[in-house]
C-alpha cells in the first residue's frame, strides 16, 4: 500500500494528465469486470444443488451462540433454538456469556431450556465474538458446528439439510445458510431496513449460491454457517483479532483444501435499524474486510488463482465500490445542478457514463433476482433509492479506514431489540416416530 501510494503521488506530480487518464481507465476496467462478474454469478446461481439423501445415522451437532448485552433477546433466541428439529441425543448447544453481563445471564438462566442447551461463562478477556466462540470450542463434542446470533430464528430443518450434505460430501468444509431480513417496523429506519434487506437478498440468494456453484470460496456470513469440526479445528478456530472473523474463515478453510457450499433453509433476522446502529455495523464489516484482505494478500499463493480471484471480486470489489459510490453520486448531482442553474451541461465522459450505467444495472438486476427469491417485493422506489444507500457506504468506508489505523481490533457491538412480529414456524419432525421408538 505504501509503494502504491508513493508511486501514484510521483506519477501525479510528474505526469498529471497521463496519470489521471491511466487511473480513469483502470477504474473503468475494474467496474466493467465487476458488472460482468455479477452477470456470470447470477447465471451460475440459477442451478441449485440437488438435495442430499437422508443419512443412515445423523452426525453429532454443536450450536454456538456468543451473546453480550442481549438481555432483551436472549429468551427469544432460546425459544428459537428450541424449535430446531434434530435428534436430541445428537445435539448440544452452548450460549456463551461474559461473567459481568449479569442482565443477559439472568435472562438466559430464567428462560426454560431444552436439556441439550447449556450456558457457558467465558473467562475475562477482550469482549469479542470470536474469542467467546474459541472458548466454547473447548467444550464442543459435535462432528459439525453452527453459529447463531442473538436475533436469529433459524429454519427448524436447517441442521438436517446441512448434515445430509456433509455426510454426502466428505471434502465439504462449510455450508452457508441464507440470511433473510424482515422489517423491524420501527420509526426512522424504513429506508435503511428496505435497502438492507435487498442487499442481503442479493448476497445470500444470488452471489454466494453462484460462487458455490462455480466452486469458488467466499466470505461467510457472521451467522448460520455450518462447519465440519475437523476443518474448523484444523484452521485453528476463529481469528480473535479480526472483526469479521467469518469472512476470514471462509478463505482460510479454502486455503486448507476444504470446499464451501450453500443450503436453502434460511435464518430470519431483523435489520440493525436506524443510522446510529447501521453505520457502526457497516464500519465494522468494512474494517474487517480490509483486515482480511491484508491477511490473505500477504501469501496469495495459499489461495491459488481461483481463490485469489474470488478474494478480489468479493472483498476487494466491496472495498473499492464503497470508496467510489459517494464521489460518483456527488459528481452526477453536481453536473445536474450546474445544468439546472446555468442551462449548460458540463462535459461528461461517455465512457465513464457507460461504465456507470452498466454497473448500476448489474447491481439492480442482482437485487431484483435476490429479492424475488427471498420473497421480497422489489419496488420502483427501492430501485431509485438504492444509489443514496450505496453512497452511505462511502461514509462507512472513511470510518473503517480510520478505525483500522487507530483501533484495528475494537469490536463495534450492534444492539438488538426483541422482535414480536416473527411468524410462528410449523415444525414437521419427519423422524419423530422412529426416534420415539
Tab-separated table of C-alpha atoms in Angstrom:
chain	number	residue	atom	x	y	z
A	1	UNK	CA	0.000	0.000	0.000
A	2	UNK	CA	2.861	2.393	0.791
A	3	UNK	CA	4.551	1.600	-2.533
A	4	UNK	CA	1.296	2.105	-4.440
A	5	UNK	CA	0.620	5.423	-2.707
A	6	UNK	CA	4.140	6.767	-3.333
A	7	UNK	CA	4.086	5.653	-6.977
A	8	UNK	CA	0.716	7.315	-7.544
A	9	UNK	CA	1.873	10.540	-5.897
A	10	UNK	CA	5.026	10.717	-8.013
A	11	UNK	CA	3.039	9.994	-11.182
A	12	UNK	CA	0.510	12.738	-10.403
A	13	UNK	CA	3.299	15.274	-9.822
A	14	UNK	CA	5.465	14.349	-12.828
A	15	UNK	CA	2.821	13.360	-15.401
A	16	UNK	CA	-0.544	14.603	-14.081
A	17	UNK	CA	-2.584	14.257	-17.284
A	18	UNK	CA	-1.251	10.815	-18.121
A	19	UNK	CA	-1.642	9.589	-14.533
A	20	UNK	CA	-5.256	10.732	-14.341
A	21	UNK	CA	-6.057	9.123	-17.685
A	22	UNK	CA	-4.476	5.826	-16.663
A	23	UNK	CA	-6.270	5.892	-13.306
A	24	UNK	CA	-9.619	6.561	-15.003
A	25	UNK	CA	-9.109	3.708	-17.483
A	26	UNK	CA	-8.127	1.318	-14.684
A	27	UNK	CA	-11.179	2.261	-12.618
A	28	UNK	CA	-13.446	1.856	-15.639
A	29	UNK	CA	-11.948	-1.546	-16.415
A	30	UNK	CA	-12.385	-2.640	-12.804
A	31	UNK	CA	-16.063	-1.751	-12.723
A	32	UNK	CA	-16.738	-3.336	-16.120
A	33	UNK	CA	-15.194	-6.543	-14.792
A	34	UNK	CA	-17.362	-6.282	-11.664
A	35	UNK	CA	-20.512	-5.899	-13.764
A	36	UNK	CA	-19.599	-8.913	-15.917
A	37	UNK	CA	-18.801	-10.855	-12.756
A	38	UNK	CA	-22.286	-10.145	-11.374
A	39	UNK	CA	-23.809	-11.414	-14.616
A	40	UNK	CA	-21.786	-14.648	-14.555
A	41	UNK	CA	-22.570	-15.235	-10.881
A	42	UNK	CA	-26.257	-14.580	-11.478
A	43	UNK	CA	-26.392	-17.149	-14.265
A	44	UNK	CA	-24.485	-19.696	-12.180
A	45	UNK	CA	-26.908	-19.233	-9.276
A	46	UNK	CA	-29.841	-20.402	-11.403
A	47	UNK	CA	-28.848	-24.026	-10.891
A	48	UNK	CA	-29.147	-25.114	-7.282
A	49	UNK	CA	-27.567	-28.280	-5.814
A	50	UNK	CA	-29.720	-31.385	-5.615
A	51	UNK	CA	-30.992	-32.349	-2.150
A	52	UNK	CA	-28.781	-34.852	-0.366
A	53	UNK	CA	-30.171	-38.184	0.757
A	54	UNK	CA	-31.086	-38.671	4.393
A	55	UNK	CA	-28.048	-40.184	6.167
A	56	UNK	CA	-28.286	-43.555	7.851
A	57	UNK	CA	-27.009	-42.016	11.080
A	58	UNK	CA	-27.151	-38.331	11.919
A	59	UNK	CA	-23.795	-36.787	12.957
A	60	UNK	CA	-23.419	-35.012	16.280
A	61	UNK	CA	-24.165	-31.295	16.052
A	62	UNK	CA	-22.968	-28.386	18.215
A	63	UNK	CA	-24.707	-24.998	18.216
A	64	UNK	CA	-22.777	-21.970	19.457
A	65	UNK	CA	-24.148	-18.507	20.207
A	66	UNK	CA	-21.994	-15.778	21.765
A	67	UNK	CA	-24.097	-13.083	23.453
A	68	UNK	CA	-23.144	-9.822	25.125
A	69	UNK	CA	-25.578	-7.245	26.485
A	70	UNK	CA	-28.517	-9.112	24.936
A	71	UNK	CA	-30.919	-9.469	27.871
A	72	UNK	CA	-33.849	-8.334	25.698
A	73	UNK	CA	-33.423	-11.047	23.088
A	74	UNK	CA	-31.783	-13.932	24.987
A	75	UNK	CA	-35.167	-15.568	25.819
A	76	UNK	CA	-36.208	-15.153	22.188
A	77	UNK	CA	-33.041	-16.875	20.955
A	78	UNK	CA	-33.513	-19.780	23.379
A	79	UNK	CA	-37.095	-20.203	22.164
A	80	UNK	CA	-35.961	-20.141	18.532
A	81	UNK	CA	-33.215	-22.707	19.139
A	82	UNK	CA	-35.706	-24.930	20.968
A	83	UNK	CA	-37.722	-25.186	17.741
A	84	UNK	CA	-34.845	-26.826	15.864
A	85	UNK	CA	-35.795	-30.267	14.584
A	86	UNK	CA	-32.801	-32.557	15.074
A	87	UNK	CA	-32.320	-35.783	17.070
A	88	UNK	CA	-31.950	-34.557	20.654
A	89	UNK	CA	-29.378	-37.192	21.615
A	90	UNK	CA	-27.149	-35.931	18.775
A	91	UNK	CA	-27.481	-32.253	19.635
A	92	UNK	CA	-25.752	-29.854	22.024
A	93	UNK	CA	-25.866	-26.065	22.231
A	94	UNK	CA	-23.865	-23.512	24.197
A	95	UNK	CA	-24.819	-19.902	24.827
A	96	UNK	CA	-21.556	-18.161	25.722
A	97	UNK	CA	-21.863	-15.154	28.053
A	98	UNK	CA	-19.497	-12.758	29.796
A	99	UNK	CA	-19.291	-13.059	33.607
A	100	UNK	CA	-20.013	-9.362	34.227
A	101	UNK	CA	-23.008	-9.308	31.844
A	102	UNK	CA	-25.398	-10.013	34.707
A	103	UNK	CA	-28.582	-8.914	32.921
A	104	UNK	CA	-28.135	-11.299	29.987
A	105	UNK	CA	-27.042	-14.097	32.314
A	106	UNK	CA	-30.131	-13.650	34.479
A	107	UNK	CA	-32.437	-13.574	31.442
A	108	UNK	CA	-30.875	-16.731	29.985
A	109	UNK	CA	-30.991	-18.615	33.273
A	110	UNK	CA	-34.633	-17.699	33.875
A	111	UNK	CA	-35.757	-18.957	30.460
A	112	UNK	CA	-36.835	-22.624	30.158
A	113	UNK	CA	-34.305	-24.552	28.091
A	114	UNK	CA	-34.143	-27.996	26.482
A	115	UNK	CA	-31.712	-30.427	28.181
A	116	UNK	CA	-29.186	-30.146	25.351
A	117	UNK	CA	-28.780	-26.350	25.727
A	118	UNK	CA	-26.221	-25.113	28.271
A	119	UNK	CA	-24.837	-21.739	29.363
A	120	UNK	CA	-21.081	-21.131	29.356
A	121	UNK	CA	-19.305	-18.241	31.059
A	122	UNK	CA	-16.267	-17.040	29.124
A	123	UNK	CA	-13.143	-16.165	31.141
A	124	UNK	CA	-12.101	-12.497	31.391
A	125	UNK	CA	-10.652	-11.052	28.207
A	126	UNK	CA	-11.496	-8.957	25.137
A	127	UNK	CA	-15.270	-8.896	24.659
A	128	UNK	CA	-15.314	-10.151	21.090
A	129	UNK	CA	-17.442	-12.786	19.433
A	130	UNK	CA	-14.566	-14.891	18.002
A	131	UNK	CA	-12.829	-15.081	21.392
A	132	UNK	CA	-16.022	-16.367	23.020
A	133	UNK	CA	-16.550	-18.892	20.216
A	134	UNK	CA	-12.983	-20.164	20.503
A	135	UNK	CA	-13.508	-20.689	24.230
A	136	UNK	CA	-16.685	-22.678	23.551
A	137	UNK	CA	-14.811	-24.961	21.130
A	138	UNK	CA	-13.053	-26.494	24.128
A	139	UNK	CA	-16.441	-27.787	25.324
A	140	UNK	CA	-17.849	-28.819	21.936
A	141	UNK	CA	-18.159	-32.516	21.116
A	142	UNK	CA	-20.023	-32.332	17.831
A	143	UNK	CA	-18.901	-33.560	14.423
A	144	UNK	CA	-20.469	-30.408	12.971
A	145	UNK	CA	-20.870	-26.933	14.423
A	146	UNK	CA	-23.041	-23.963	13.540
A	147	UNK	CA	-23.120	-20.364	14.746
A	148	UNK	CA	-26.169	-18.250	15.521
A	149	UNK	CA	-26.556	-14.645	16.633
A	150	UNK	CA	-28.844	-13.282	19.318
A	151	UNK	CA	-31.561	-12.115	16.917
A	152	UNK	CA	-31.612	-15.261	14.748
A	153	UNK	CA	-34.567	-17.509	14.024
A	154	UNK	CA	-33.241	-20.490	12.031
A	155	UNK	CA	-35.477	-22.722	9.957
A	156	UNK	CA	-36.259	-25.820	12.067
A	157	UNK	CA	-34.944	-28.168	9.355
A	158	UNK	CA	-31.724	-26.248	8.694
A	159	UNK	CA	-29.431	-28.585	10.643
A	160	UNK	CA	-30.854	-31.676	8.956
A	161	UNK	CA	-30.308	-30.216	5.497
A	162	UNK	CA	-26.726	-29.253	6.319
A	163	UNK	CA	-25.893	-32.587	7.983
A	164	UNK	CA	-27.132	-34.549	4.973
A	165	UNK	CA	-24.877	-32.504	2.678
A	166	UNK	CA	-21.830	-33.005	4.916
A	167	UNK	CA	-22.346	-36.765	5.039
A	168	UNK	CA	-22.715	-36.922	1.250
A	169	UNK	CA	-19.647	-34.735	0.527
A	170	UNK	CA	-16.585	-35.656	2.655
A	171	UNK	CA	-14.458	-32.709	1.392
A	172	UNK	CA	-17.144	-30.158	2.171
A	173	UNK	CA	-15.801	-27.930	4.941
A	174	UNK	CA	-18.548	-25.329	5.357
A	175	UNK	CA	-22.121	-24.529	4.320
A	176	UNK	CA	-23.742	-21.104	4.478
A	177	UNK	CA	-27.484	-20.762	5.039
A	178	UNK	CA	-29.222	-17.705	3.548
A	179	UNK	CA	-29.989	-14.836	5.911
A	180	UNK	CA	-33.316	-13.156	5.266
A	181	UNK	CA	-34.265	-9.786	6.727
A	182	UNK	CA	-37.712	-8.751	7.792
A	183	UNK	CA	-38.576	-5.139	8.597
A	184	UNK	CA	-38.317	-4.099	12.213
A	185	UNK	CA	-41.301	-1.758	11.938
A	186	UNK	CA	-39.503	0.930	13.942
A	187	UNK	CA	-39.889	4.584	13.026
A	188	UNK	CA	-36.989	6.270	11.289
A	189	UNK	CA	-35.421	3.157	9.799
A	190	UNK	CA	-37.748	2.229	6.920
A	191	UNK	CA	-35.328	3.315	4.170
A	192	UNK	CA	-32.326	1.547	5.689
A	193	UNK	CA	-34.362	-1.558	6.536
A	194	UNK	CA	-35.621	-1.967	2.974
A	195	UNK	CA	-32.238	-1.450	1.366
A	196	UNK	CA	-30.502	-3.671	3.924
A	197	UNK	CA	-32.977	-6.488	3.233
A	198	UNK	CA	-32.486	-6.236	-0.523
A	199	UNK	CA	-28.712	-6.075	-0.128
A	200	UNK	CA	-28.789	-9.275	1.930
A	201	UNK	CA	-31.045	-10.918	-0.654
A	202	UNK	CA	-28.587	-10.134	-3.467
A	203	UNK	CA	-25.700	-11.547	-1.422
A	204	UNK	CA	-27.247	-14.696	0.043
A	205	UNK	CA	-29.700	-15.602	-2.719
A	206	UNK	CA	-27.569	-14.788	-5.784
A	207	UNK	CA	-23.876	-14.108	-5.136
A	208	UNK	CA	-23.000	-16.875	-2.688
A	209	UNK	CA	-25.034	-19.612	-4.457
A	210	UNK	CA	-23.433	-18.603	-7.754
A	211	UNK	CA	-19.924	-18.722	-6.320
A	212	UNK	CA	-20.626	-22.047	-4.642
A	213	UNK	CA	-21.872	-23.426	-7.951
A	214	UNK	CA	-18.619	-22.309	-9.626
A	215	UNK	CA	-16.595	-23.979	-6.865
A	216	UNK	CA	-15.143	-20.722	-5.508
A	217	UNK	CA	-14.500	-19.622	-1.909
A	218	UNK	CA	-16.470	-16.738	-0.462
A	219	UNK	CA	-16.695	-14.692	2.754
A	220	UNK	CA	-19.054	-16.378	5.183
A	221	UNK	CA	-21.892	-14.596	6.925
A	222	UNK	CA	-21.452	-13.946	10.622
A	223	UNK	CA	-24.182	-16.435	11.456
A	224	UNK	CA	-25.782	-19.635	10.165
A	225	UNK	CA	-22.550	-21.010	8.767
A	226	UNK	CA	-22.298	-24.745	9.340
A	227	UNK	CA	-18.755	-26.083	9.627
A	228	UNK	CA	-17.183	-29.511	9.790
A	229	UNK	CA	-15.475	-29.661	13.171
A	230	UNK	CA	-12.272	-31.265	11.856
A	231	UNK	CA	-11.955	-28.429	9.338
A	232	UNK	CA	-12.560	-25.762	11.980
A	233	UNK	CA	-10.064	-27.237	14.444
A	234	UNK	CA	-7.530	-27.691	11.645
A	235	UNK	CA	-7.888	-23.999	10.810
A	236	UNK	CA	-7.234	-23.065	14.443
A	237	UNK	CA	-10.764	-21.842	15.113
A	238	UNK	CA	-11.672	-18.213	14.529
A	239	UNK	CA	-9.236	-15.304	14.284
A	240	UNK	CA	-9.919	-13.466	17.550
A	241	UNK	CA	-8.223	-10.295	16.221
A	242	UNK	CA	-10.389	-9.967	13.094
A	243	UNK	CA	-13.662	-8.081	13.480
A	244	UNK	CA	-15.143	-10.067	10.559
A	245	UNK	CA	-13.834	-13.458	11.600
A	246	UNK	CA	-16.470	-15.077	9.361
A	247	UNK	CA	-15.094	-13.521	6.159
A	248	UNK	CA	-11.573	-14.602	7.106
A	249	UNK	CA	-12.615	-18.166	7.950
A	250	UNK	CA	-14.179	-18.819	4.553
A	251	UNK	CA	-10.931	-18.125	2.728
A	252	UNK	CA	-8.832	-19.863	5.397
A	253	UNK	CA	-10.830	-23.090	5.023
A	254	UNK	CA	-10.387	-22.909	1.253
A	255	UNK	CA	-6.625	-22.432	1.587
A	256	UNK	CA	-6.540	-25.667	3.635
A	257	UNK	CA	-8.219	-27.626	0.854
A	258	UNK	CA	-11.850	-27.592	2.008
A	259	UNK	CA	-14.824	-26.791	-0.230
A	260	UNK	CA	-17.598	-24.323	0.559
A	261	UNK	CA	-21.289	-24.565	-0.303
A	262	UNK	CA	-24.749	-23.198	0.459
A	263	UNK	CA	-28.091	-24.582	1.612
A	264	UNK	CA	-31.656	-23.338	1.088
A	265	UNK	CA	-33.280	-23.361	4.542
A	266	UNK	CA	-32.894	-19.779	5.784
A	267	UNK	CA	-32.363	-17.927	9.018
A	268	UNK	CA	-34.570	-14.904	9.646
A	269	UNK	CA	-33.117	-11.758	11.185
A	270	UNK	CA	-34.121	-8.200	11.910
A	271	UNK	CA	-32.114	-5.325	10.379
A	272	UNK	CA	-29.784	-3.200	12.527
A	273	UNK	CA	-32.191	-0.261	12.436
A	274	UNK	CA	-31.578	3.462	12.197
A	275	UNK	CA	-28.376	5.213	11.180
A	276	UNK	CA	-26.848	5.187	14.662
A	277	UNK	CA	-26.844	1.376	14.536
A	278	UNK	CA	-26.372	0.778	10.820
A	279	UNK	CA	-23.218	2.874	10.467
A	280	UNK	CA	-21.140	1.206	13.247
A	281	UNK	CA	-22.116	-2.228	11.965
A	282	UNK	CA	-21.154	-1.399	8.368
A	283	UNK	CA	-17.962	0.274	9.561
A	284	UNK	CA	-17.003	-2.920	11.388
A	285	UNK	CA	-17.727	-5.024	8.308
A	286	UNK	CA	-15.594	-2.865	6.022
A	287	UNK	CA	-12.800	-2.687	8.586
A	288	UNK	CA	-12.873	-6.468	8.825
A	289	UNK	CA	-12.842	-6.777	5.038
A	290	UNK	CA	-9.724	-4.600	4.992
A	291	UNK	CA	-8.139	-6.779	7.685
A	292	UNK	CA	-8.996	-9.977	5.821
A	293	UNK	CA	-7.710	-8.526	2.559
A	294	UNK	CA	-4.428	-7.605	4.247
A	295	UNK	CA	-4.023	-11.022	5.849
A	296	UNK	CA	-4.714	-13.116	2.759
A	297	UNK	CA	-2.773	-10.966	0.285
A	298	UNK	CA	0.399	-11.446	2.324
A	299	UNK	CA	0.546	-15.021	0.995
A	300	UNK	CA	-1.710	-15.034	-2.080
A	301	UNK	CA	-0.280	-18.345	-3.289
A	302	UNK	CA	-2.081	-20.064	-0.405
A	303	UNK	CA	-5.413	-19.301	-2.077
A	304	UNK	CA	-4.345	-20.230	-5.595
A	305	UNK	CA	-5.536	-18.448	-8.720
A	306	UNK	CA	-9.241	-19.188	-8.246
A	307	UNK	CA	-9.151	-18.304	-4.571
A	308	UNK	CA	-7.295	-15.062	-5.266
A	309	UNK	CA	-9.809	-14.179	-7.977
A	310	UNK	CA	-12.622	-14.732	-5.510
A	311	UNK	CA	-10.886	-12.602	-2.881
A	312	UNK	CA	-10.504	-9.736	-5.347
A	313	UNK	CA	-14.076	-9.958	-6.652
A	314	UNK	CA	-15.686	-10.126	-3.203
A	315	UNK	CA	-13.697	-8.261	-0.560
A	316	UNK	CA	-11.617	-6.190	-2.986
A	317	UNK	CA	-14.640	-5.126	-5.034
A	318	UNK	CA	-16.647	-4.349	-1.889
A	319	UNK	CA	-13.907	-2.082	-0.528
A	320	UNK	CA	-13.348	-0.322	-3.864
A	321	UNK	CA	-17.070	0.151	-4.504
A	322	UNK	CA	-17.661	1.558	-1.029
A	323	UNK	CA	-14.949	4.137	-1.652
A	324	UNK	CA	-16.357	5.135	-5.070
A	325	UNK	CA	-20.136	5.318	-4.502
A	326	UNK	CA	-20.438	8.742	-2.849
A	327	UNK	CA	-17.926	10.564	-5.118
A	328	UNK	CA	-19.711	9.155	-8.162
A	329	UNK	CA	-23.126	10.267	-6.946
A	330	UNK	CA	-21.745	13.702	-5.993
A	331	UNK	CA	-20.271	14.079	-9.482
A	332	UNK	CA	-23.640	13.325	-11.116
A	333	UNK	CA	-25.579	15.592	-8.741
A	334	UNK	CA	-23.116	18.440	-9.293
A	335	UNK	CA	-23.329	18.089	-13.085
A	336	UNK	CA	-27.137	18.110	-12.887
A	337	UNK	CA	-27.121	21.167	-10.614
A	338	UNK	CA	-24.851	23.097	-12.990
A	339	UNK	CA	-27.108	22.206	-15.894
A	340	UNK	CA	-30.264	23.220	-13.996
A	341	UNK	CA	-28.836	26.553	-12.817
A	342	UNK	CA	-26.915	27.643	-15.915
A	343	UNK	CA	-28.552	25.754	-18.728
A	344	UNK	CA	-25.142	24.457	-19.793
A	345	UNK	CA	-24.462	20.730	-19.434
A	346	UNK	CA	-20.853	20.130	-18.310
A	347	UNK	CA	-18.817	17.780	-20.490
A	348	UNK	CA	-19.449	14.225	-19.260
A	349	UNK	CA	-17.164	11.419	-20.479
A	350	UNK	CA	-19.270	8.978	-22.445
A	351	UNK	CA	-17.137	6.025	-21.449
A	352	UNK	CA	-17.491	6.795	-17.757
A	353	UNK	CA	-21.259	7.162	-18.035
A	354	UNK	CA	-21.455	3.861	-19.910
A	355	UNK	CA	-19.425	2.075	-17.245
A	356	UNK	CA	-21.567	3.624	-14.505
A	357	UNK	CA	-24.800	2.580	-16.217
A	358	UNK	CA	-23.518	-0.965	-16.730
A	359	UNK	CA	-22.541	-1.308	-13.078
A	360	UNK	CA	-25.782	0.144	-11.733
A	361	UNK	CA	-27.935	-2.054	-13.981
A	362	UNK	CA	-25.988	-5.163	-12.942
A	363	UNK	CA	-26.454	-4.272	-9.271
A	364	UNK	CA	-30.177	-3.598	-9.736
A	365	UNK	CA	-30.667	-6.927	-11.511
A	366	UNK	CA	-28.845	-8.806	-8.759
A	367	UNK	CA	-31.014	-7.108	-6.137
A	368	UNK	CA	-34.213	-7.825	-8.078
A	369	UNK	CA	-33.422	-11.522	-8.518
A	370	UNK	CA	-32.325	-11.910	-4.910
A	371	UNK	CA	-35.400	-10.101	-3.585
A	372	UNK	CA	-37.704	-12.366	-5.563
A	373	UNK	CA	-36.006	-15.497	-4.239
A	374	UNK	CA	-36.205	-14.157	-0.686
A	375	UNK	CA	-39.893	-13.382	-1.047
A	376	UNK	CA	-39.430	-9.600	-1.032
A	377	UNK	CA	-41.262	-7.053	-3.153
A	378	UNK	CA	-38.596	-5.041	-5.020
A	379	UNK	CA	-40.363	-1.823	-5.932
A	380	UNK	CA	-39.519	1.125	-8.156
A	381	UNK	CA	-38.939	3.231	-5.053
A	382	UNK	CA	-36.318	0.740	-3.873
A	383	UNK	CA	-34.566	0.962	-7.237
A	384	UNK	CA	-34.476	4.760	-7.203
A	385	UNK	CA	-33.365	4.923	-3.556
A	386	UNK	CA	-30.525	2.420	-3.996
A	387	UNK	CA	-27.843	4.944	-5.121
A	388	UNK	CA	-28.420	7.009	-1.973
A	389	UNK	CA	-27.998	3.884	0.176
A	390	UNK	CA	-24.851	2.902	-1.715
A	391	UNK	CA	-23.444	6.398	-1.158
A	392	UNK	CA	-23.726	5.847	2.599
A	393	UNK	CA	-21.207	3.031	2.195
A	394	UNK	CA	-18.571	5.652	1.400
A	395	UNK	CA	-19.169	7.215	4.816
A	396	UNK	CA	-18.675	3.784	6.375
A	397	UNK	CA	-15.531	3.316	4.265
A	398	UNK	CA	-13.940	6.504	5.641
A	399	UNK	CA	-14.828	5.464	9.198
A	400	UNK	CA	-13.452	1.958	8.597
A	401	UNK	CA	-10.145	3.170	7.167
A	402	UNK	CA	-9.632	5.494	10.142
A	403	UNK	CA	-10.629	2.871	12.695
A	404	UNK	CA	-8.329	0.321	11.048
A	405	UNK	CA	-5.434	2.707	11.632
A	406	UNK	CA	-6.216	3.718	15.213
A	407	UNK	CA	-8.374	0.855	16.642
A	408	UNK	CA	-7.855	-2.184	14.400
A	409	UNK	CA	-9.249	-4.819	16.793
A	410	UNK	CA	-12.038	-2.900	18.566
A	411	UNK	CA	-15.394	-4.627	18.091
A	412	UNK	CA	-18.409	-2.359	17.465
A	413	UNK	CA	-21.309	-4.185	19.092
A	414	UNK	CA	-24.655	-3.933	17.293
A	415	UNK	CA	-27.549	-3.760	19.805
A	416	UNK	CA	-30.661	-5.836	19.097
A	417	UNK	CA	-34.286	-5.361	20.083
A	418	UNK	CA	-36.800	-8.103	20.677
A	419	UNK	CA	-38.873	-8.823	17.575
A	420	UNK	CA	-42.506	-9.650	18.351
A	421	UNK	CA	-43.533	-9.797	14.683
A	422	UNK	CA	-41.809	-13.057	13.775
A	423	UNK	CA	-44.385	-15.540	12.438
A	424	UNK	CA	-44.730	-18.926	14.046
A	425	UNK	CA	-42.989	-21.731	12.179
A	426	UNK	CA	-44.600	-25.133	11.844
A	427	UNK	CA	-42.143	-27.865	12.726
A	428	UNK	CA	-42.659	-31.160	10.964
A	429	UNK	CA	-40.426	-33.759	12.597
A	430	UNK	CA	-40.082	-36.328	9.831
A	431	UNK	CA	-38.270	-38.808	12.049
A	432	UNK	CA	-40.337	-38.289	15.191
A	433	UNK	CA	-41.891	-41.762	15.136
A	434	UNK	CA	-38.630	-43.546	14.529
A	435	UNK	CA	-36.775	-41.556	17.187
A	436	UNK	CA	-39.534	-42.131	19.744
A	437	UNK	CA	-39.353	-45.861	19.072
